[in-house]
PDB file of C-alpha atoms in Angstrom:
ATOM      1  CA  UNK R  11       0.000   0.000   0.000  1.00  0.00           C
ATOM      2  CA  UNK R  12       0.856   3.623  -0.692  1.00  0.00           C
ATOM      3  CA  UNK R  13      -0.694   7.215   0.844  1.00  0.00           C
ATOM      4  CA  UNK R  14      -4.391   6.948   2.275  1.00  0.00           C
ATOM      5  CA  UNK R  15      -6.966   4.325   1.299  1.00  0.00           C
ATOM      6  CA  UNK R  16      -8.396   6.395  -1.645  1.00  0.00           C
ATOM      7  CA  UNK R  17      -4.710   6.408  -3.064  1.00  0.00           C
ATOM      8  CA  UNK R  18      -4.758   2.624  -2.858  1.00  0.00           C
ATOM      9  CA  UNK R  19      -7.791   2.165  -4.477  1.00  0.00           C
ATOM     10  CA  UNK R  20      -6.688   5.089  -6.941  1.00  0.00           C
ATOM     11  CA  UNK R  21      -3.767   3.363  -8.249  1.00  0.00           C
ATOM     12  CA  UNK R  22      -5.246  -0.271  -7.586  1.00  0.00           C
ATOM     13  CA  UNK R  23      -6.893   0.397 -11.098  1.00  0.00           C
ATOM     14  CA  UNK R  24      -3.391  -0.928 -12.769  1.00  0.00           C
ATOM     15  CA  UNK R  25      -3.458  -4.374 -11.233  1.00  0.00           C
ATOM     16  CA  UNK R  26      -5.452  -6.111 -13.576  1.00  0.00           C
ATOM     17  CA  UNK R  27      -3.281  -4.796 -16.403  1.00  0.00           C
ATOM     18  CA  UNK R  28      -0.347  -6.105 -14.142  1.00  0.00           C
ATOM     19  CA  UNK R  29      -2.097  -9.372 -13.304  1.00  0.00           C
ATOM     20  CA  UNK R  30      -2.431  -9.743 -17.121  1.00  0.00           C
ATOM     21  CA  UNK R  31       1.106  -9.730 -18.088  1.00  0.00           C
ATOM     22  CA  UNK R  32       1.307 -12.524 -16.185  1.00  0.00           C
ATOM     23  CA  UNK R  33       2.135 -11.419 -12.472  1.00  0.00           C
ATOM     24  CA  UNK R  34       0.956 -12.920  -9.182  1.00  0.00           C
ATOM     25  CA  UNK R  35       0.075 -10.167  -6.958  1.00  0.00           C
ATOM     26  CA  UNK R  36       0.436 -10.538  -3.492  1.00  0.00           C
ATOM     27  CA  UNK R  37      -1.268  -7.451  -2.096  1.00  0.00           C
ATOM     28  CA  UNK R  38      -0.509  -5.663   1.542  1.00  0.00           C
ATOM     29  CA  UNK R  39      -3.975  -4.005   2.089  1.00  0.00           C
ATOM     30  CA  UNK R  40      -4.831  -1.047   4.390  1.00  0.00           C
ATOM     31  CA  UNK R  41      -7.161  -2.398   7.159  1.00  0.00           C
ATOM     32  CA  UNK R  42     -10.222  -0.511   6.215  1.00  0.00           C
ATOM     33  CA  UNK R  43      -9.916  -1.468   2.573  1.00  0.00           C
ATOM     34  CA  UNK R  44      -9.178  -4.997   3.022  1.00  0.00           C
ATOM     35  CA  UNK R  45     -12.711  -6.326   3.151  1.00  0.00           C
ATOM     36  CA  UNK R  46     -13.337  -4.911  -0.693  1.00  0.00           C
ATOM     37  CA  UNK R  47      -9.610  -5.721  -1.911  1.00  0.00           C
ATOM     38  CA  UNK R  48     -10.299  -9.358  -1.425  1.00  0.00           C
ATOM     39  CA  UNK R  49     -12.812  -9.907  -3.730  1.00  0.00           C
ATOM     40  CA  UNK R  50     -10.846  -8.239  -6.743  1.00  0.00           C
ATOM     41  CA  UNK R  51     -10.423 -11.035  -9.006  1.00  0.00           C
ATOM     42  CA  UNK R  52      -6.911  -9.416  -9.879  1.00  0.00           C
ATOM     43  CA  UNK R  53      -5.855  -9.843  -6.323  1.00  0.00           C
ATOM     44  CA  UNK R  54      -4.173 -13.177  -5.425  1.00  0.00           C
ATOM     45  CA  UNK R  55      -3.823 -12.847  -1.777  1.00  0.00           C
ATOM     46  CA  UNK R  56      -3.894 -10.403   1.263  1.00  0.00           C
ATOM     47  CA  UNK R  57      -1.489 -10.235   3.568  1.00  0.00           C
ATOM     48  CA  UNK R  58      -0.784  -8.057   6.739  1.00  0.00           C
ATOM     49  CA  UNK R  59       1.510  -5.576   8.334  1.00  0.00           C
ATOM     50  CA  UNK R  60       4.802  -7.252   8.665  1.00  0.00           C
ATOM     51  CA  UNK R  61       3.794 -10.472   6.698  1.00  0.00           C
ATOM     52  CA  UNK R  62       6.116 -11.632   4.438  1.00  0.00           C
ATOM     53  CA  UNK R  63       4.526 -12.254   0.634  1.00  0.00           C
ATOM     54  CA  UNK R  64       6.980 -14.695  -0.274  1.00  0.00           C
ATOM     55  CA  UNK R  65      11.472 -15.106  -1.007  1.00  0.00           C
ATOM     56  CA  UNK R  66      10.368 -14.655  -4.966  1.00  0.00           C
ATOM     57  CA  UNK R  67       8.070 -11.223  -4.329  1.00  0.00           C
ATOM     58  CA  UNK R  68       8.618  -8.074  -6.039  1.00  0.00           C
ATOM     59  CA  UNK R  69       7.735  -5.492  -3.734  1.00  0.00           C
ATOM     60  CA  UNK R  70       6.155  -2.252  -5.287  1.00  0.00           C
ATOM     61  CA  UNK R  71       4.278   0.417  -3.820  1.00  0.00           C
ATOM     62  CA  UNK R  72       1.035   0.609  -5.715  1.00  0.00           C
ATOM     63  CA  UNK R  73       1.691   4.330  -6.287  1.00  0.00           C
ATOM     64  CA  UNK R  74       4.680   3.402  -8.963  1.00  0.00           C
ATOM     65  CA  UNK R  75       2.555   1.109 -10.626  1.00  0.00           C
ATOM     66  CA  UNK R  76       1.581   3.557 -13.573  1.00  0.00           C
ATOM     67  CA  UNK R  77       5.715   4.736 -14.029  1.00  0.00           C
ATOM     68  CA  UNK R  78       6.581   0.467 -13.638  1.00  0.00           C
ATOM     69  CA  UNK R  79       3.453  -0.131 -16.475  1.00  0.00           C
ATOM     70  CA  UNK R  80       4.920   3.253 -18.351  1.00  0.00           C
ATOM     71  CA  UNK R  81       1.364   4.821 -18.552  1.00  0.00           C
ATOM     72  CA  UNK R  82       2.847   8.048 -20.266  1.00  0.00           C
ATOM     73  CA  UNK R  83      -0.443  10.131 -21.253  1.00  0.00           C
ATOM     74  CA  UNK R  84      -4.460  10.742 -20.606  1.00  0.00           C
ATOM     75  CA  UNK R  85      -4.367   7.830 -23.301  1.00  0.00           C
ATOM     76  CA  UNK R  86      -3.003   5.259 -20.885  1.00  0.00           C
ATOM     77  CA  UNK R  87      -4.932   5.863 -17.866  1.00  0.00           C
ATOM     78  CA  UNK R  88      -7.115   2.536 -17.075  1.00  0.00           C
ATOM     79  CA  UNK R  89     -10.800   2.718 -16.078  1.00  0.00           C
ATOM     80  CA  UNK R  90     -11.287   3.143 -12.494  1.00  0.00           C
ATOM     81  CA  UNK R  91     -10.866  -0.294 -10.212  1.00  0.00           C
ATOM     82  CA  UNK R  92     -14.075  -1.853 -10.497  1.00  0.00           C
ATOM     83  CA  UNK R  93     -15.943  -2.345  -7.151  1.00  0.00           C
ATOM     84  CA  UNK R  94     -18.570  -5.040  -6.454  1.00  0.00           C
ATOM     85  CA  UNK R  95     -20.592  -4.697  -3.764  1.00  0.00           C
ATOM     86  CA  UNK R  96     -21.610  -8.031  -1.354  1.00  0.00           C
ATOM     87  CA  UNK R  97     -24.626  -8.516  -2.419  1.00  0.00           C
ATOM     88  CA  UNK R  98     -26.111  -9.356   0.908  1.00  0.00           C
ATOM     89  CA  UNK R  99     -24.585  -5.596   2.228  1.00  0.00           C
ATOM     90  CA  UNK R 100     -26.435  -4.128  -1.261  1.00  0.00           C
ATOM     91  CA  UNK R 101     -29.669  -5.353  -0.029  1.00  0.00           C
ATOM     92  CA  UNK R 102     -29.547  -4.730   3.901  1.00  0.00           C
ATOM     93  CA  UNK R 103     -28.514  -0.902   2.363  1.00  0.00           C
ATOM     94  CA  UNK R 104     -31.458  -0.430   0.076  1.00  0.00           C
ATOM     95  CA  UNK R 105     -33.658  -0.838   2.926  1.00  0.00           C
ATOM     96  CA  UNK R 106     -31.904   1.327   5.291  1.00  0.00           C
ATOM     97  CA  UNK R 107     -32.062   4.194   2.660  1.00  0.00           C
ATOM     98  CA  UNK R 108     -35.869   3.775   1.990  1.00  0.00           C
ATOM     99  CA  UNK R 109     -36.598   3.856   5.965  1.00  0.00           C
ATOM    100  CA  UNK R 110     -34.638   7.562   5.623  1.00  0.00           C
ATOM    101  CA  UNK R 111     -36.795   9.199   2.761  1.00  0.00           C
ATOM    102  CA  UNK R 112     -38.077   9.091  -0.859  1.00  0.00           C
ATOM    103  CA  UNK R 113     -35.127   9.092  -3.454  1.00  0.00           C
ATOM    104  CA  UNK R 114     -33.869  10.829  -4.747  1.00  0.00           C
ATOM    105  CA  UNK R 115     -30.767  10.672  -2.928  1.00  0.00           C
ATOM    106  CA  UNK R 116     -27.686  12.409  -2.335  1.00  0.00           C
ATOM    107  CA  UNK R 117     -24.494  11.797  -0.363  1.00  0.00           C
ATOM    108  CA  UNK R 118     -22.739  15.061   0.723  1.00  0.00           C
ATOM    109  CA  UNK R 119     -19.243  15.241   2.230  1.00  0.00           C
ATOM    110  CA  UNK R 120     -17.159  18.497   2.848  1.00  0.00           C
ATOM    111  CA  UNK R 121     -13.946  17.972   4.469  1.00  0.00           C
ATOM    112  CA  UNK R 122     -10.680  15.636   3.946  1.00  0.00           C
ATOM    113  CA  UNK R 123      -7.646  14.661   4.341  1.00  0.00           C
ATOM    114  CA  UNK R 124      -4.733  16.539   6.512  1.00  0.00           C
ATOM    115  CA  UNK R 125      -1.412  17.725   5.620  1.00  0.00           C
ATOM    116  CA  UNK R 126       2.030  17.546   6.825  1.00  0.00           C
ATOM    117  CA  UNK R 127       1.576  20.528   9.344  1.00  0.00           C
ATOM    118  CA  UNK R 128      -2.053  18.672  10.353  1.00  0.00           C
ATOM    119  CA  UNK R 129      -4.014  21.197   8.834  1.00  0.00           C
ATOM    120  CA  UNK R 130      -6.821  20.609   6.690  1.00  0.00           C
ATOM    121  CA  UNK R 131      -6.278  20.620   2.778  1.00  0.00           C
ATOM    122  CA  UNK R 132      -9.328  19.975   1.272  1.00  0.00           C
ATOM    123  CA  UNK R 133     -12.498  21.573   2.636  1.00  0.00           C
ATOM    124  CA  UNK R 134     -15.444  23.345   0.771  1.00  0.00           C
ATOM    125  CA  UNK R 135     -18.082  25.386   2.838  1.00  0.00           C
ATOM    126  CA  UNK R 136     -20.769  23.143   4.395  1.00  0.00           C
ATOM    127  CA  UNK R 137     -23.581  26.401   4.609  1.00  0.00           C
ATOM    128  CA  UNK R 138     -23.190  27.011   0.922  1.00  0.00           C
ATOM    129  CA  UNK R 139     -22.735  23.362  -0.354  1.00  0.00           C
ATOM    130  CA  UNK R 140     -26.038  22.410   1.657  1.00  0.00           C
ATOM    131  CA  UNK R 141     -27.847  26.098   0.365  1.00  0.00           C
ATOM    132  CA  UNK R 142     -27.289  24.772  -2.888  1.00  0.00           C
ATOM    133  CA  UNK R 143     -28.523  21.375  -2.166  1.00  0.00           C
ATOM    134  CA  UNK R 144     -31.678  22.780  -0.754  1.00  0.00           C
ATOM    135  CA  UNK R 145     -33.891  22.979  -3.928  1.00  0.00           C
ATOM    136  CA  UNK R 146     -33.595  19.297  -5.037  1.00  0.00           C
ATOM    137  CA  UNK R 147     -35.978  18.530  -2.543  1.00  0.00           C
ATOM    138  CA  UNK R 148     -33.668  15.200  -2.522  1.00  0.00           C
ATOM    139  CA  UNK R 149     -33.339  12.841   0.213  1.00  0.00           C
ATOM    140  CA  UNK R 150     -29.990  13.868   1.822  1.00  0.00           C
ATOM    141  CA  UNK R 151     -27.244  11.718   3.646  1.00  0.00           C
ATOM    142  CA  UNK R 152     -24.124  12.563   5.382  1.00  0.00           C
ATOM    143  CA  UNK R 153     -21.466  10.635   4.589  1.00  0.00           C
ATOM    144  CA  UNK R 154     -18.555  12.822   6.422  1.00  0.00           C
ATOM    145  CA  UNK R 155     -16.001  11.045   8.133  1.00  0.00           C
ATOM    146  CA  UNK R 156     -15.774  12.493  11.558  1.00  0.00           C
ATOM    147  CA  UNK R 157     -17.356  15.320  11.556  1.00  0.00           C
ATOM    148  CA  UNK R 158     -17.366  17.699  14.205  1.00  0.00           C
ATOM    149  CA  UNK R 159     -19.641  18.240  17.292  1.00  0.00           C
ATOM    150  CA  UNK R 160     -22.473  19.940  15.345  1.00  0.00           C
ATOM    151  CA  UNK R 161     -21.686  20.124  12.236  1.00  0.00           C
ATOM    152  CA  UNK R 162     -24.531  17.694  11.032  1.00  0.00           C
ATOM    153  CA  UNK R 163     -27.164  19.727  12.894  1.00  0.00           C
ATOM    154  CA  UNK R 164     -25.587  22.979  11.356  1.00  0.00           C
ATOM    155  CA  UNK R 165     -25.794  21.059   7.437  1.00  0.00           C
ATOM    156  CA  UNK R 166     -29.340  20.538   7.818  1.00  0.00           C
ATOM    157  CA  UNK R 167     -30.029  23.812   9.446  1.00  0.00           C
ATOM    158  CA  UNK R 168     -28.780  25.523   6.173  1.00  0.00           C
ATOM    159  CA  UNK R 169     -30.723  22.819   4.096  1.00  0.00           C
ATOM    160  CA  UNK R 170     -34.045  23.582   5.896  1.00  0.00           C
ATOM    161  CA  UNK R 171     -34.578  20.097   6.395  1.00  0.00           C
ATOM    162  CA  UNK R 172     -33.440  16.803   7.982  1.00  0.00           C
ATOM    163  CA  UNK R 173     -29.747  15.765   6.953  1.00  0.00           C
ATOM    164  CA  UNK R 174     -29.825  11.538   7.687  1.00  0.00           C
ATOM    165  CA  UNK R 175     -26.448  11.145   9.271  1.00  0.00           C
ATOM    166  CA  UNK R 176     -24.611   7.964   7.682  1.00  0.00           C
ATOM    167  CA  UNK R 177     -21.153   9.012   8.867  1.00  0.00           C
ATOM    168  CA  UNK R 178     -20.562   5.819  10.533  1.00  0.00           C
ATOM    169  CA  UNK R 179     -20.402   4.191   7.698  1.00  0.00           C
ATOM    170  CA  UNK R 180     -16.851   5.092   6.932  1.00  0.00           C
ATOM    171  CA  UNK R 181     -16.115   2.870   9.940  1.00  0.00           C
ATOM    172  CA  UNK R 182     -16.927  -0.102   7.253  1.00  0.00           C
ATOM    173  CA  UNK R 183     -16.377   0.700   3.719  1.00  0.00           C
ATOM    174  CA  UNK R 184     -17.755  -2.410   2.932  1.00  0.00           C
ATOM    175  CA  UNK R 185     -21.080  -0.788   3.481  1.00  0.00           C
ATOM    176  CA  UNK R 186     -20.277   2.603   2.145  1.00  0.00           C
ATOM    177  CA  UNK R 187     -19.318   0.553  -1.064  1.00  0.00           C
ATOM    178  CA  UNK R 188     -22.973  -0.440  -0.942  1.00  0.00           C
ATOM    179  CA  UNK R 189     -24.168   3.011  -0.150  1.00  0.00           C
ATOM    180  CA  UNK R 190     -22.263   4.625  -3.000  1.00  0.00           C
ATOM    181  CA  UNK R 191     -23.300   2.125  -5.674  1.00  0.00           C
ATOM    182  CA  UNK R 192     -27.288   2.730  -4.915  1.00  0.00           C
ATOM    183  CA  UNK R 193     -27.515   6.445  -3.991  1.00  0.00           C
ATOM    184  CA  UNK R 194     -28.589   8.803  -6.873  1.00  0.00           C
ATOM    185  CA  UNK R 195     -26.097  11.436  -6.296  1.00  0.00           C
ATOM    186  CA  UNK R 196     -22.736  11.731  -4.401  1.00  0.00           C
ATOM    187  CA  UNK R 197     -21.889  15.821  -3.754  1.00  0.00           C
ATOM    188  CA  UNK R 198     -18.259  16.435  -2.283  1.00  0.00           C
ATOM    189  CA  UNK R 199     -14.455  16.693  -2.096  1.00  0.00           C
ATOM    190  CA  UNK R 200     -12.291  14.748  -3.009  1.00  0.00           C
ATOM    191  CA  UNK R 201     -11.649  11.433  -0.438  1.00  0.00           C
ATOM    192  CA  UNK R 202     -11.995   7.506  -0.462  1.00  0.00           C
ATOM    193  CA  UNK R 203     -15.932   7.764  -0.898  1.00  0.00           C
ATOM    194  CA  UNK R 204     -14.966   9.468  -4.051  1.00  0.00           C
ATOM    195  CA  UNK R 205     -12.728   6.776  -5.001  1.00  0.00           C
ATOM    196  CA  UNK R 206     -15.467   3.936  -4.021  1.00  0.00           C
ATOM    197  CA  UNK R 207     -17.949   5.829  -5.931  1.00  0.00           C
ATOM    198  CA  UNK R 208     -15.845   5.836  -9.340  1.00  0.00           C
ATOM    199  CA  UNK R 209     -15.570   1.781  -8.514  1.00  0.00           C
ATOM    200  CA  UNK R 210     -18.987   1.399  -8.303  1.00  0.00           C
ATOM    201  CA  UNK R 211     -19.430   2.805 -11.656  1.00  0.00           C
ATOM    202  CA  UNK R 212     -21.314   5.951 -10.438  1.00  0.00           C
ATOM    203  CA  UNK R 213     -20.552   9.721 -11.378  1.00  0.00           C
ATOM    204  CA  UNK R 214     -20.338  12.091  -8.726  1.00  0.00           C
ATOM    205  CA  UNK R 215     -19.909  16.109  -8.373  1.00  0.00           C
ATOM    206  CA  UNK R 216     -16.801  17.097  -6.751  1.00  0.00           C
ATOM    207  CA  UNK R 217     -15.612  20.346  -5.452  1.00  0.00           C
ATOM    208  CA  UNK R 218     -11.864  20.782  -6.134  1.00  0.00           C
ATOM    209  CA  UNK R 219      -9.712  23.647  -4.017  1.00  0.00           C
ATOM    210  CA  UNK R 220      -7.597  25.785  -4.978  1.00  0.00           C
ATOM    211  CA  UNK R 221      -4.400  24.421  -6.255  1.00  0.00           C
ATOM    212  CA  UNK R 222      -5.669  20.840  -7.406  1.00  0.00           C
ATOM    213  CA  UNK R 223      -3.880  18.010  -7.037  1.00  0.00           C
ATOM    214  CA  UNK R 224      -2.804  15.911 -10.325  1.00  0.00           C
ATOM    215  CA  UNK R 225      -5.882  13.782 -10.349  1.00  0.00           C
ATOM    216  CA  UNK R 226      -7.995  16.828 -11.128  1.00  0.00           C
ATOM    217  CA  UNK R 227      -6.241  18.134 -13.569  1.00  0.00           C
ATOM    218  CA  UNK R 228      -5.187  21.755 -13.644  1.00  0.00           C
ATOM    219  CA  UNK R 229      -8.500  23.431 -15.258  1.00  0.00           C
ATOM    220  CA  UNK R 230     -11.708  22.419 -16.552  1.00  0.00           C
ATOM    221  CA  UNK R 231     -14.777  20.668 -15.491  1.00  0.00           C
ATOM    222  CA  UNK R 232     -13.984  16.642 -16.032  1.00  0.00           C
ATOM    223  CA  UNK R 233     -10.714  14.277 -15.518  1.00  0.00           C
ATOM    224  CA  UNK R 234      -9.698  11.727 -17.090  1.00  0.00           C
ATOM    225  CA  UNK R 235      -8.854   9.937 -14.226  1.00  0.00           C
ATOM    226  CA  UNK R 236     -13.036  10.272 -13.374  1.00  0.00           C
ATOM    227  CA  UNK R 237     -15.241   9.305 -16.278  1.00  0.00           C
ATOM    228  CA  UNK R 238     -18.570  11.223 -16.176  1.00  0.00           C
ATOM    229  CA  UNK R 239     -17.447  12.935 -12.815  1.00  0.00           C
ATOM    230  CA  UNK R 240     -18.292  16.748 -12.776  1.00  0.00           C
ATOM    231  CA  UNK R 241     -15.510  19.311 -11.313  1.00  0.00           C
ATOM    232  CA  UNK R 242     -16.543  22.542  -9.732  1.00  0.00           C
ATOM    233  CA  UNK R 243     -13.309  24.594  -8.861  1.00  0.00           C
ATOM    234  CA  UNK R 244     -12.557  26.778  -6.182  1.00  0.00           C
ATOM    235  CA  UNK R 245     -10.534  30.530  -8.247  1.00  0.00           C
ATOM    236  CA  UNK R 246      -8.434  31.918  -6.593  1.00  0.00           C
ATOM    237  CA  UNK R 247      -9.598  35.185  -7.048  1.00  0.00           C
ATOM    238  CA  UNK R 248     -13.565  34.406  -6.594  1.00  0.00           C
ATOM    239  CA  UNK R 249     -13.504  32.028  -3.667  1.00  0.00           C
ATOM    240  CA  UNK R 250     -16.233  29.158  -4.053  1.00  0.00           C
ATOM    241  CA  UNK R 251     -18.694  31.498  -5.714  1.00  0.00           C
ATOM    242  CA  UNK R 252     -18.615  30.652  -9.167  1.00  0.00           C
ATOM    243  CA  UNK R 253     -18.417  26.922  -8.537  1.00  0.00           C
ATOM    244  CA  UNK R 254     -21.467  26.713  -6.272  1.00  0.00           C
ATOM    245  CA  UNK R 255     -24.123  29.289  -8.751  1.00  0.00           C
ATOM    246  CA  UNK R 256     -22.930  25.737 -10.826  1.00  0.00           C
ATOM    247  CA  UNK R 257     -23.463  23.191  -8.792  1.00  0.00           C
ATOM    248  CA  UNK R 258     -27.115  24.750  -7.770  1.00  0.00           C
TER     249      UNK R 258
END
């Protein structure tokens, strides 16, 4: 493994084009991912912290995969890593969601990830995210990973209506897997819900602050790393404004 759990299952999307040059891959998962990296079919076995894979193994970091496989342009990028949700989680989720509301639905996250000084990197503003939210009339979950004391009451507050709080789910991303793949809508920044949302084959809107990091690109409103994901950029010299009028 390499980075955060989004970067894993980022750059996991090379395996199978690894696996099909003929390689065994022996894969050291991070713990929270583990549960969905076993049932890849490109995956040939998990092991743990301070296991050894084997006197033959290779080791790579799964962030050098796409230098080691020379992807060299937009051209080579692969798909996204395909996801497949348990289907016994799929079904105990589709219930839960029709006990919160009506669908539409819409997942909303607004915070992630921290920096070498601990600081937050990527946040957009909850009050304006959920303002623009408001008119869908959508069924809306939070799917924030630790938010704040109050933050969830202060979401639906600017909504004007009940945010259902599915935070916990991020304690089992088997589940969110399920979540992600069924929801109508997934509204946020970029994290690992992102990245489980591009394996389930969704598309999602994300908002993308100022600088971006390589995944994003460095303008415009799609990636090629995302397939039918929509960007909405944070300027520089106009805050969130611009990108918000468009995501409303």
């Amino acid at each position: 493994r390499d980075q955060g759990l989004g970067d894993e299952i980022f750059f996991l999307r090379f395996a199978p084009e690894l696996a099909g040059r003929g390689a065994r891959i022996v894969y050291q998962a991070g713990v929270g991912i583990a549960s969905i990296v076993e049932r890849l079919p490109c995956i040939d076995a998990l092991i743990d912290e301070g296991e050894e894979p084997g006197e033959d193994a290779i080791p790579i970091l799964v962030g050098d995969l796409p230098y080691l496989l020379e992807a060299r342009s937009a051209a080579d990028i692969p798909p996204p890593l395909a996801l497949e949700p348990a289907p016994g989680r799929t079904d105990a989720m589709r219930g839960r969601l029709e006990s919160f509301g009506p669908p539409p639905y819409i997942g909303v996250t607004w915070r992630a990830g921290i920096n070498d000084t601990n600081r937050l990197y990527k946040e957009a503003p909850m009050d304006v995210i959920a303002q623009a939210l408001a008119p869908t009339g959508a069924t809306v979950l939070a799917l924030q990973r630790n938010p704040e004391p109050g933050e969830v009451a202060g979401f639906a507050d600017a909504l004007g209506r009940e945010l259902f709080d599915a935070t916990a789910l991020n304690g089992e991303l088997a589940d969110m897997l399920a979540l992600l793949a069924l929801i109508d809508d997934y509204v946020g920044v970029s994290n690992t819900n992102m990245h489980i949302r591009a394996g389930a084959g969704r598309r999602a809107r994300v908002l993308v602050p100022h600088p971006p990091e390589f995944r994003w690109m460095a303008a415009g409103d799609t990636s090629p790393w995302f397939p039918g994901f929509t960007i909405y950029r944070q300027r520089r010299d106009a805050g969130w404004k611009d990108a918000v009028e468009a995501l409303a």
